[in-house]
Amino acid sequence: MISLFIFELLSCSLDTVRWQPWEFMYLCMLLVVIVNYLKPKNIIFLFHLLLVAMYFYSGLHKLNRNFLALFWRDSILQDFFGLSMEFILKFKLFFVGLLIPIIEVSLAILLLVSKSKRNTSYLLIIMHFIILILLGPLGLEYNSIVWFWNLALIVILYIIYQKPIMPLRKDVLLINFYWLILWIVMPVFSFFGIWYQYFSFNLYSAKGYQMYICIENDNHELKTFAEPVDNKLCKDKPYLNLQNWAMSELKSAPSPEIEIYEKMSAELKKKYGNQNVRIFIYNNQTMKTEEL
């Protein structure tokens, strides 16, 4: 297991796109097992805390208008259910989407404080089945790599909560304080842009930055992947949205961090020349654009 952990870290060091939320979760779980190999109750307890933190912060990150507009309204109501904008406005369905993060946060709290954690885990399992229906081959057919993560979480939830979880004990929490810092304290800083979003369980929140690559001259290599719809940001020139490009080619989203976008920008300009590409980042929340 130690060898697996080391080789997985080395593998992830080759490419930032490999640092996905599920990779972070699996690495944490693997290290928890390694450190507590002779303490199985500690392993289950820490897995429990990790799941609580994941669902709690995942719900908090979704409490924003972009989640309601891009994921709830556009993807779920319009693309999945086929509802028209007129119908959505008529029945005021836009803000109904707030129930999703509220339910997720509530289930995380219940998972922590409720005596019937098994029943709460069943509700979370139902939630993952719904996600699979929405994103899976019978639904939006989007981000296929997370289908397996949802299946894995269903199995993990079922196994962990079949037996009672060790109650919160001060001595156990003190010994494992570093996990509390990583899972509970550090994600708070992600809301201020000073900690990694994917290490803070920011999942499908529609927050953060989008990177656009404007193709200035006749570059056939980049034009092969150009978006079919015009974009005012690029003044109707061919362009790439990094999120869409990565999902199409890699079946995985790029890490939404400014420093990573800056490195990508430098590499693209080095390869194609400053005169051939212009690169912008767009903040979905502030609606501000910055050229890199």
Short mmCIF file of C-alpha atoms in Angstrom, two decimals:
data_model
loop_
_atom_site.label_atom_id
_atom_site.label_comp_id
_atom_site.label_asym_id
_atom_site.label_seq_id
_atom_site.Cartn_x
_atom_site.Cartn_y
_atom_site.Cartn_z
CA MET A 1 0.00 0.00 0.00
CA ILE A 2 2.92 2.34 0.70
CA SER A 3 4.32 1.55 -2.74
CA LEU A 4 0.92 2.18 -4.32
CA PHE A 5 0.64 5.54 -2.53
CA ILE A 6 4.14 6.64 -3.64
CA PHE A 7 3.64 5.57 -7.26
CA GLU A 8 0.26 7.27 -7.35
CA LEU A 9 1.83 10.52 -6.14
CA LEU A 10 4.55 10.20 -8.78
CA SER A 11 1.91 9.56 -11.44
CA CYS A 12 -0.07 12.63 -10.40
CA SER A 13 3.08 14.75 -10.43
CA LEU A 14 3.28 14.27 -14.21
CA ASP A 15 0.08 16.20 -14.97
CA THR A 16 -2.07 18.59 -12.93
CA VAL A 17 -5.25 17.31 -14.57
CA ARG A 18 -4.77 14.07 -12.62
CA TRP A 19 -5.40 15.90 -9.34
CA GLN A 20 -9.13 15.36 -9.47
CA PRO A 21 -11.45 15.31 -6.40
CA TRP A 22 -11.79 11.52 -6.48
CA GLU A 23 -7.99 11.14 -6.68
CA PHE A 24 -7.66 13.32 -3.58
CA MET A 25 -10.29 11.24 -1.76
CA TYR A 26 -8.71 7.91 -2.70
CA LEU A 27 -5.22 9.08 -1.72
CA CYS A 28 -6.52 10.31 1.63
CA MET A 29 -8.24 6.98 2.25
CA LEU A 30 -5.14 5.02 1.27
CA LEU A 31 -2.94 7.07 3.60
CA VAL A 32 -5.47 6.71 6.43
CA VAL A 33 -5.24 2.92 6.07
CA ILE A 34 -1.43 3.01 5.97
CA VAL A 35 -1.12 5.18 9.08
CA ASN A 36 -3.82 3.30 11.04
CA TYR A 37 -3.13 -0.17 9.70
CA LEU A 38 -3.46 -1.83 13.12
CA LYS A 39 -6.40 0.34 14.21
CA PRO A 40 -9.42 -0.61 12.04
CA LYS A 41 -11.86 1.40 14.16
CA ASN A 42 -9.79 4.53 13.56
CA ILE A 43 -9.85 3.85 9.83
CA ILE A 44 -13.65 3.67 9.71
CA PHE A 45 -13.97 6.73 11.94
CA LEU A 46 -11.65 8.82 9.73
CA PHE A 47 -13.39 7.62 6.57
CA HIS A 48 -16.59 8.82 8.22
CA LEU A 49 -15.13 12.29 8.92
CA LEU A 50 -13.84 12.52 5.35
CA LEU A 51 -17.31 11.79 3.96
CA VAL A 52 -18.91 14.33 6.30
CA ALA A 53 -16.45 17.02 5.16
CA MET A 54 -16.90 16.10 1.49
CA TYR A 55 -20.69 16.35 1.48
CA PHE A 56 -20.71 19.45 3.70
CA TYR A 57 -18.30 21.52 1.59
CA SER A 58 -19.68 20.17 -1.67
CA GLY A 59 -23.07 21.56 -0.65
CA LEU A 60 -21.66 24.89 0.53
CA HIS A 61 -19.84 25.46 -2.77
CA LYS A 62 -23.11 24.96 -4.66
CA LEU A 63 -24.80 27.83 -2.82
CA ASN A 64 -24.27 30.32 -5.61
CA ARG A 65 -26.25 31.73 -8.51
CA ASN A 66 -24.03 30.17 -11.17
CA PHE A 67 -24.89 26.69 -9.92
CA LEU A 68 -28.57 27.56 -10.30
CA ALA A 69 -28.10 29.03 -13.78
CA LEU A 70 -25.55 26.72 -15.41
CA PHE A 71 -26.16 23.38 -13.76
CA TRP A 72 -29.71 23.44 -12.38
CA ARG A 73 -31.52 25.52 -15.02
CA ASP A 74 -29.48 24.77 -18.16
CA SER A 75 -28.38 21.17 -17.58
CA ILE A 76 -31.11 19.68 -15.38
CA LEU A 77 -34.30 21.58 -16.17
CA GLN A 78 -33.68 22.31 -19.86
CA ASP A 79 -31.34 19.58 -21.13
CA PHE A 80 -32.47 16.67 -18.95
CA PHE A 81 -36.17 17.39 -18.41
CA GLY A 82 -36.61 19.39 -21.64
CA LEU A 83 -38.44 22.28 -19.94
CA SER A 84 -38.72 25.59 -21.72
CA MET A 85 -37.53 28.85 -20.19
CA GLU A 86 -41.13 30.06 -20.24
CA PHE A 87 -42.23 27.07 -18.15
CA ILE A 88 -39.31 27.54 -15.71
CA LEU A 89 -40.17 31.20 -15.17
CA LYS A 90 -43.90 30.59 -14.96
CA PHE A 91 -43.60 28.07 -12.13
CA LYS A 92 -40.59 29.80 -10.51
CA LEU A 93 -38.44 26.69 -10.72
CA PHE A 94 -35.11 28.55 -10.81
CA PHE A 95 -34.64 28.86 -7.03
CA VAL A 96 -35.97 25.34 -6.40
CA GLY A 97 -32.41 24.30 -7.26
CA LEU A 98 -31.27 25.67 -3.90
CA LEU A 99 -32.75 22.54 -2.37
CA ILE A 100 -29.83 20.53 -3.80
CA PRO A 101 -27.03 22.21 -1.76
CA ILE A 102 -29.32 22.57 1.27
CA ILE A 103 -30.10 18.84 1.22
CA GLU A 104 -26.42 17.96 0.74
CA VAL A 105 -25.29 20.13 3.68
CA SER A 106 -28.14 18.83 5.84
CA LEU A 107 -27.25 15.21 5.10
CA ALA A 108 -23.62 15.90 5.99
CA ILE A 109 -24.66 17.36 9.35
CA LEU A 110 -27.00 14.43 9.97
CA LEU A 111 -24.22 12.03 9.11
CA LEU A 112 -22.11 13.68 11.82
CA VAL A 113 -24.64 14.10 14.64
CA SER A 114 -27.45 11.64 13.99
CA LYS A 115 -27.65 8.39 15.91
CA SER A 116 -29.11 6.65 12.85
CA LYS A 117 -26.14 7.22 10.53
CA ARG A 118 -27.08 4.14 8.54
CA ASN A 119 -30.42 5.69 7.53
CA THR A 120 -28.64 8.90 6.54
CA SER A 121 -26.18 6.86 4.46
CA TYR A 122 -29.12 5.31 2.60
CA LEU A 123 -30.36 8.79 1.69
CA LEU A 124 -26.88 9.64 0.37
CA ILE A 125 -26.87 6.40 -1.62
CA ILE A 126 -30.19 7.43 -3.19
CA MET A 127 -28.62 10.82 -4.01
CA HIS A 128 -25.76 9.09 -5.85
CA PHE A 129 -28.19 6.94 -7.81
CA ILE A 130 -30.01 10.12 -8.88
CA ILE A 131 -26.68 11.66 -9.94
CA LEU A 132 -25.96 8.55 -12.02
CA ILE A 133 -29.35 8.84 -13.70
CA LEU A 134 -28.78 12.53 -14.46
CA LEU A 135 -25.19 12.27 -15.71
CA GLY A 136 -25.17 8.69 -16.96
CA PRO A 137 -25.86 7.14 -20.37
CA LEU A 138 -29.63 7.39 -19.82
CA GLY A 139 -29.37 11.09 -18.99
CA LEU A 140 -26.95 13.84 -20.01
CA GLU A 141 -24.09 11.43 -20.84
CA TYR A 142 -21.70 13.89 -19.25
CA ASN A 143 -18.35 13.43 -17.48
CA SER A 144 -18.32 9.64 -17.69
CA ILE A 145 -15.34 9.37 -15.37
CA VAL A 146 -17.46 10.40 -12.37
CA TRP A 147 -19.97 7.62 -13.00
CA PHE A 148 -17.52 5.16 -11.47
CA TRP A 149 -16.79 7.52 -8.57
CA ASN A 150 -20.49 7.64 -7.73
CA LEU A 151 -20.69 3.85 -7.90
CA ALA A 152 -17.66 3.62 -5.61
CA LEU A 153 -19.24 6.05 -3.11
CA ILE A 154 -22.41 3.95 -3.04
CA VAL A 155 -20.34 0.91 -2.06
CA ILE A 156 -18.24 2.91 0.44
CA LEU A 157 -21.32 4.36 2.13
CA TYR A 158 -22.96 0.96 2.35
CA ILE A 159 -19.90 -0.70 3.90
CA ILE A 160 -18.88 2.02 6.37
CA TYR A 161 -22.28 2.56 7.98
CA GLN A 162 -23.34 -1.06 8.38
CA LYS A 163 -21.93 -0.97 11.91
CA PRO A 164 -22.06 1.87 14.48
CA ILE A 165 -19.37 4.54 14.09
CA MET A 166 -17.03 5.33 16.94
CA PRO A 167 -18.36 8.41 18.80
CA LEU A 168 -16.42 11.67 18.64
CA ARG A 169 -13.64 11.39 21.20
CA LYS A 170 -11.24 14.15 22.12
CA ASP A 171 -8.19 11.88 22.31
CA VAL A 172 -8.82 10.38 18.85
CA LEU A 173 -9.42 13.83 17.34
CA LEU A 174 -6.21 15.20 18.88
CA ILE A 175 -4.12 12.31 17.57
CA ASN A 176 -5.60 12.80 14.08
CA PHE A 177 -5.59 16.60 14.13
CA TYR A 178 -3.76 16.82 10.77
CA TRP A 179 -6.71 15.16 9.01
CA LEU A 180 -9.08 17.68 10.60
CA ILE A 181 -6.89 20.51 9.33
CA LEU A 182 -6.77 19.04 5.80
CA TRP A 183 -10.46 18.14 5.49
CA ILE A 184 -12.23 20.71 7.66
CA VAL A 185 -9.99 23.77 8.13
CA MET A 186 -8.20 24.13 4.77
CA PRO A 187 -11.38 23.98 2.61
CA VAL A 188 -12.55 27.19 4.31
CA PHE A 189 -9.68 29.01 2.58
CA SER A 190 -10.90 27.83 -0.83
CA PHE A 191 -13.77 30.32 -0.54
CA PHE A 192 -11.13 33.08 -0.52
CA GLY A 193 -9.07 31.67 -3.38
CA ILE A 194 -6.09 30.58 -1.28
CA TRP A 195 -6.58 26.80 -1.26
CA TYR A 196 -7.20 24.33 -4.08
CA GLN A 197 -10.83 23.92 -5.11
CA TYR A 198 -10.55 20.20 -5.86
CA PHE A 199 -8.98 19.59 -2.44
CA SER A 200 -11.96 21.39 -0.91
CA PHE A 201 -14.69 19.22 -2.42
CA ASN A 202 -15.83 21.90 -4.87
CA LEU A 203 -17.95 19.63 -7.08
CA TYR A 204 -20.32 20.75 -9.85
CA SER A 205 -20.71 24.17 -8.27
CA ALA A 206 -20.19 26.12 -11.53
CA LYS A 207 -17.89 28.43 -9.56
CA GLY A 208 -14.41 29.57 -10.44
CA TYR A 209 -12.70 30.56 -13.66
CA GLN A 210 -13.13 29.57 -17.29
CA MET A 211 -10.19 29.80 -19.68
CA TYR A 212 -10.68 30.86 -23.30
CA ILE A 213 -8.05 30.48 -26.01
CA CYS A 214 -8.65 32.87 -28.91
CA ILE A 215 -7.07 31.77 -32.20
CA GLU A 216 -5.77 34.93 -33.83
CA ASN A 217 -4.29 33.56 -37.05
CA ASP A 218 -4.93 30.60 -39.32
CA ASN A 219 -3.80 27.82 -36.97
CA HIS A 220 -5.21 24.59 -38.34
CA GLU A 221 -4.07 22.52 -35.37
CA LEU A 222 -6.06 24.55 -32.84
CA LYS A 223 -8.94 25.22 -35.21
CA THR A 224 -9.62 21.48 -35.27
CA PHE A 225 -10.93 21.80 -31.71
CA ALA A 226 -12.61 25.22 -32.05
CA GLU A 227 -16.05 25.82 -30.55
CA PRO A 228 -18.97 25.93 -33.04
CA VAL A 229 -20.56 29.00 -31.42
CA ASP A 230 -19.18 32.54 -31.77
CA ASN A 231 -17.84 34.28 -28.69
CA LYS A 232 -17.75 38.06 -28.12
CA LEU A 233 -14.72 37.71 -25.89
CA CYS A 234 -12.69 36.55 -28.90
CA LYS A 235 -14.44 39.00 -31.24
CA ASP A 236 -16.06 36.16 -33.20
CA LYS A 237 -12.70 34.56 -34.02
CA PRO A 238 -12.21 30.80 -33.57
CA TYR A 239 -11.68 29.93 -29.93
CA LEU A 240 -11.44 27.10 -27.42
CA ASN A 241 -13.07 26.82 -24.04
CA LEU A 242 -10.56 24.88 -21.95
CA GLN A 243 -13.28 23.12 -19.93
CA ASN A 244 -15.06 21.84 -23.04
CA TRP A 245 -11.79 20.96 -24.78
CA ALA A 246 -10.54 18.93 -21.81
CA MET A 247 -13.87 17.16 -21.36
CA SER A 248 -13.93 16.28 -25.05
CA GLU A 249 -10.34 15.06 -25.35
CA LEU A 250 -9.50 13.81 -21.85
CA LYS A 251 -12.98 13.06 -20.45
CA SER A 252 -11.87 15.01 -17.39
CA ALA A 253 -12.03 18.63 -16.28
CA PRO A 254 -8.93 20.85 -15.91
CA SER A 255 -7.95 21.99 -12.45
CA PRO A 256 -9.61 25.44 -12.01
CA GLU A 257 -6.65 27.24 -10.43
CA ILE A 258 -5.20 30.55 -11.64
CA GLU A 259 -1.56 29.45 -11.32
CA ILE A 260 -2.26 26.39 -13.47
CA TYR A 261 -4.02 28.50 -16.10
CA GLU A 262 -1.02 30.84 -16.14
CA LYS A 263 1.34 27.91 -16.79
CA MET A 264 -0.95 26.63 -19.56
CA SER A 265 -1.02 30.10 -21.09
CA ALA A 266 2.77 30.33 -21.06
CA GLU A 267 3.11 26.92 -22.73
CA LEU A 268 0.53 27.70 -25.43
CA LYS A 269 2.15 31.05 -26.25
CA LYS A 270 5.57 29.42 -26.31
CA LYS A 271 4.33 26.79 -28.78
CA TYR A 272 2.14 28.94 -31.05
CA GLY A 273 3.54 32.45 -30.52
CA ASN A 274 2.06 35.47 -28.76
CA GLN A 275 0.73 36.82 -32.04
CA ASN A 276 -1.26 33.66 -32.77
CA VAL A 277 -3.15 33.09 -29.53
CA ARG A 278 -4.74 35.34 -26.93
CA ILE A 279 -5.78 33.78 -23.65
CA PHE A 280 -8.42 35.06 -21.25
CA ILE A 281 -9.81 33.87 -17.95
CA TYR A 282 -13.41 34.63 -17.06
CA ASN A 283 -14.70 34.63 -13.50
CA ASN A 284 -18.22 33.18 -13.47
CA GLN A 285 -19.10 34.86 -10.19
CA THR A 286 -17.76 38.39 -10.72
CA MET A 287 -18.27 38.26 -14.52
CA LYS A 288 -14.84 39.87 -14.94
CA THR A 289 -12.37 39.01 -17.68
CA GLU A 290 -8.58 39.11 -17.48
CA GLU A 291 -6.07 38.49 -20.24
CA LEU A 292 -3.12 36.26 -19.37
#
